[in-house]
């Protein structure tokens, strides 16, 4: 593996709308991020991924872009963005933007022009088909956000267009070289501005299985999960290669692909030395309890599921490159609320999860608030949920026969709003996020869980994350933590996640992922305890006597 600057770094995802508000409108903004750069530097993060800040009607929180070349006024101006890039650079922080090119917004000029003249050049930017009421649809695929992927083209009763996500997010037609050129131009324009790269959204969707056809229905709606099409489609590599050659490679950009349904045989090409992307997210933990029918169809993830997920990711990546470690993001519930039973949730368990994410082979991505242990947002009514996907999953659960209360419970467990509530800076009004009512409710636990409190408390979760960052950057250990082999240790011991990291040094990471105490035999004597989420560590004749949720990094 060719060594790259980013291998030893720590990345942090900012959800701008909920990060920090400076102009008192209840919405986070770019000047807010600029103001916090010194803090982020002090914390130790090197790469900042910004969820979309482009112009957008915000139907899908910015993942519906109406102008790729401008900043939505709610976040600031292009000048603010230039300043953010500059100020970040001064501090040696790399900015990466979200690249959403599978689809745009139905308010984008391209789509408006396509509606005006579907047979003209912009009609070819999208997938538009003729359709008369009563006809069979070209495919029976179900969009990610529920319902058919087809909708009537505005202003045309006899035409329909394709959308993988919400109907306000028409898919761009990558088969069309003119469209591809437009996208490449835009991508290079941003790279010229000095950003270091992109997180590449939903990219697996750009290749369709053409000509469109029907698939066996998988539910009573007669539709079939869109993922099935992607299992059949081949040749996405041609586009991704072109994208890499034309845009990413000339700038040596750092790119992280959101690749969540892959054809096994093609995947090694996605990342690594010659990959289409520098890295891709390792979604094994996040996907560990997902059902195929919808959110309601999930199972509770166990510590042993997480263990399996961690080793599966490593086995998959080890000969190819480095994946990006995540256990939450803006599309998922808060990891600590999801993976630790509510009545056992405290800072020890939160530290354990953070420790695993940092010590697993891969580049750690922290989602804003993870470092202070932000938890799921409590909801009391489905109407209080903003996220579009939550509402469609609620309907799916009801249709599957769940009672409104059961459906509501499922949705509150998975809702994307859980992780989108404003950042909890301190215990003052509105959690120090804003001076006014924010766009989404603040978690009422902000008086207890907030950054200010944790920075002041030496044994806080935040300080533990800081130690993890410092350890990764400690010259003595960088090689072992970034490049060292990961070898499972006592994998058969239930609720214990343990592994070696081996390079010039040998580390043993041990997590007692349960509330009960546990004994773990050591393979050899300990040279040093590098990190411990508790004040003490009991050892009796080469056996660790771990407390519930104890997590340690040992040097052997
Ligand atoms: O997500 C891709 C994706 O497939 C989603 O369906 C994801 O599985 C879902 O959000 C879970 O509820 C990306 C973005 O991360 C997401 O925020 C966008 O909504 C989506 O693309 C469309 O751009
Ligand atoms: Ca604002």
PDB file of N, CA and C in Angstrom, residues 25 41 107 132 153 165 274 280 290 314 349 355 361 419 422 485 492 503:
ATOM      1  N   UNK A  25     -30.530  33.023  13.507  1.00  0.00           N
ATOM      2  CA  UNK A  25     -31.743  32.575  12.819  1.00  0.00           C
ATOM      3  C   UNK A  25     -32.061  31.118  13.161  1.00  0.00           C
ATOM      4  N   UNK A  41      -9.190  22.518  15.854  1.00  0.00           N
ATOM      5  CA  UNK A  41      -7.746  22.275  15.761  1.00  0.00           C
ATOM      6  C   UNK A  41      -7.227  21.771  17.108  1.00  0.00           C
ATOM      7  N   UNK A 107     -35.597  21.755  -8.512  1.00  0.00           N
ATOM      8  CA  UNK A 107     -35.531  23.206  -8.699  1.00  0.00           C
ATOM      9  C   UNK A 107     -34.247  23.631  -9.424  1.00  0.00           C
ATOM     10  N   UNK A 132     -48.410   6.683 -20.536  1.00  0.00           N
ATOM     11  CA  UNK A 132     -49.833   7.039 -20.567  1.00  0.00           C
ATOM     12  C   UNK A 132     -50.529   6.319 -19.439  1.00  0.00           C
ATOM     13  N   UNK A 153     -43.640  13.888 -15.010  1.00  0.00           N
ATOM     14  CA  UNK A 153     -42.797  15.060 -15.269  1.00  0.00           C
ATOM     15  C   UNK A 153     -43.688  16.302 -15.177  1.00  0.00           C
ATOM     16  N   UNK A 165     -34.311   8.588  -4.992  1.00  0.00           N
ATOM     17  CA  UNK A 165     -34.642   9.047  -3.640  1.00  0.00           C
ATOM     18  C   UNK A 165     -35.998   9.742  -3.689  1.00  0.00           C
ATOM     19  N   UNK A 274      -5.113   2.161  -6.469  1.00  0.00           N
ATOM     20  CA  UNK A 274      -5.635   2.554  -7.782  1.00  0.00           C
ATOM     21  C   UNK A 274      -7.147   2.670  -7.793  1.00  0.00           C
ATOM     22  N   UNK A 280     -13.463   4.198   1.289  1.00  0.00           N
ATOM     23  CA  UNK A 280     -14.935   4.124   1.337  1.00  0.00           C
ATOM     24  C   UNK A 280     -15.334   3.872   2.788  1.00  0.00           C
ATOM     25  N   UNK A 290     -29.831  -4.116  10.111  1.00  0.00           N
ATOM     26  CA  UNK A 290     -30.817  -3.612   9.150  1.00  0.00           C
ATOM     27  C   UNK A 290     -31.601  -4.755   8.510  1.00  0.00           C
ATOM     28  N   UNK A 314     -12.325  -5.586   8.262  1.00  0.00           N
ATOM     29  CA  UNK A 314     -10.875  -5.669   8.151  1.00  0.00           C
ATOM     30  C   UNK A 314     -10.453  -6.715   7.119  1.00  0.00           C
ATOM     31  N   UNK A 349     -19.359   3.043  28.539  1.00  0.00           N
ATOM     32  CA  UNK A 349     -19.747   2.401  27.282  1.00  0.00           C
ATOM     33  C   UNK A 349     -19.488   3.305  26.082  1.00  0.00           C
ATOM     34  N   UNK A 355     -13.376   4.039  21.474  1.00  0.00           N
ATOM     35  CA  UNK A 355     -12.083   3.351  21.456  1.00  0.00           C
ATOM     36  C   UNK A 355     -12.023   2.311  20.354  1.00  0.00           C
ATOM     37  N   UNK A 361      -8.545  -1.056  12.381  1.00  0.00           N
ATOM     38  CA  UNK A 361      -7.798  -0.642  11.189  1.00  0.00           C
ATOM     39  C   UNK A 361      -8.691   0.244  10.319  1.00  0.00           C
ATOM     40  N   UNK A 419     -29.808  12.237  15.002  1.00  0.00           N
ATOM     41  CA  UNK A 419     -28.417  12.696  14.967  1.00  0.00           C
ATOM     42  C   UNK A 419     -28.309  14.106  14.395  1.00  0.00           C
ATOM     43  N   UNK A 422     -29.311  20.093  17.123  1.00  0.00           N
ATOM     44  CA  UNK A 422     -28.183  21.018  17.265  1.00  0.00           C
ATOM     45  C   UNK A 422     -27.110  20.549  18.251  1.00  0.00           C
ATOM     46  N   UNK A 485      -1.181  -4.834  11.512  1.00  0.00           N
ATOM     47  CA  UNK A 485      -2.162  -5.898  11.257  1.00  0.00           C
ATOM     48  C   UNK A 485      -3.150  -5.961  12.395  1.00  0.00           C
ATOM     49  N   UNK A 492     -13.953 -16.102  20.359  1.00  0.00           N
ATOM     50  CA  UNK A 492     -15.086 -16.921  20.785  1.00  0.00           C
ATOM     51  C   UNK A 492     -15.649 -16.467  22.134  1.00  0.00           C
ATOM     52  N   UNK A 503       2.648  -4.093  14.477  1.00  0.00           N
ATOM     53  CA  UNK A 503       3.622  -3.632  13.485  1.00  0.00           C
ATOM     54  C   UNK A 503       4.953  -3.651  14.223  1.00  0.00           C
TER      55      UNK A 503
END
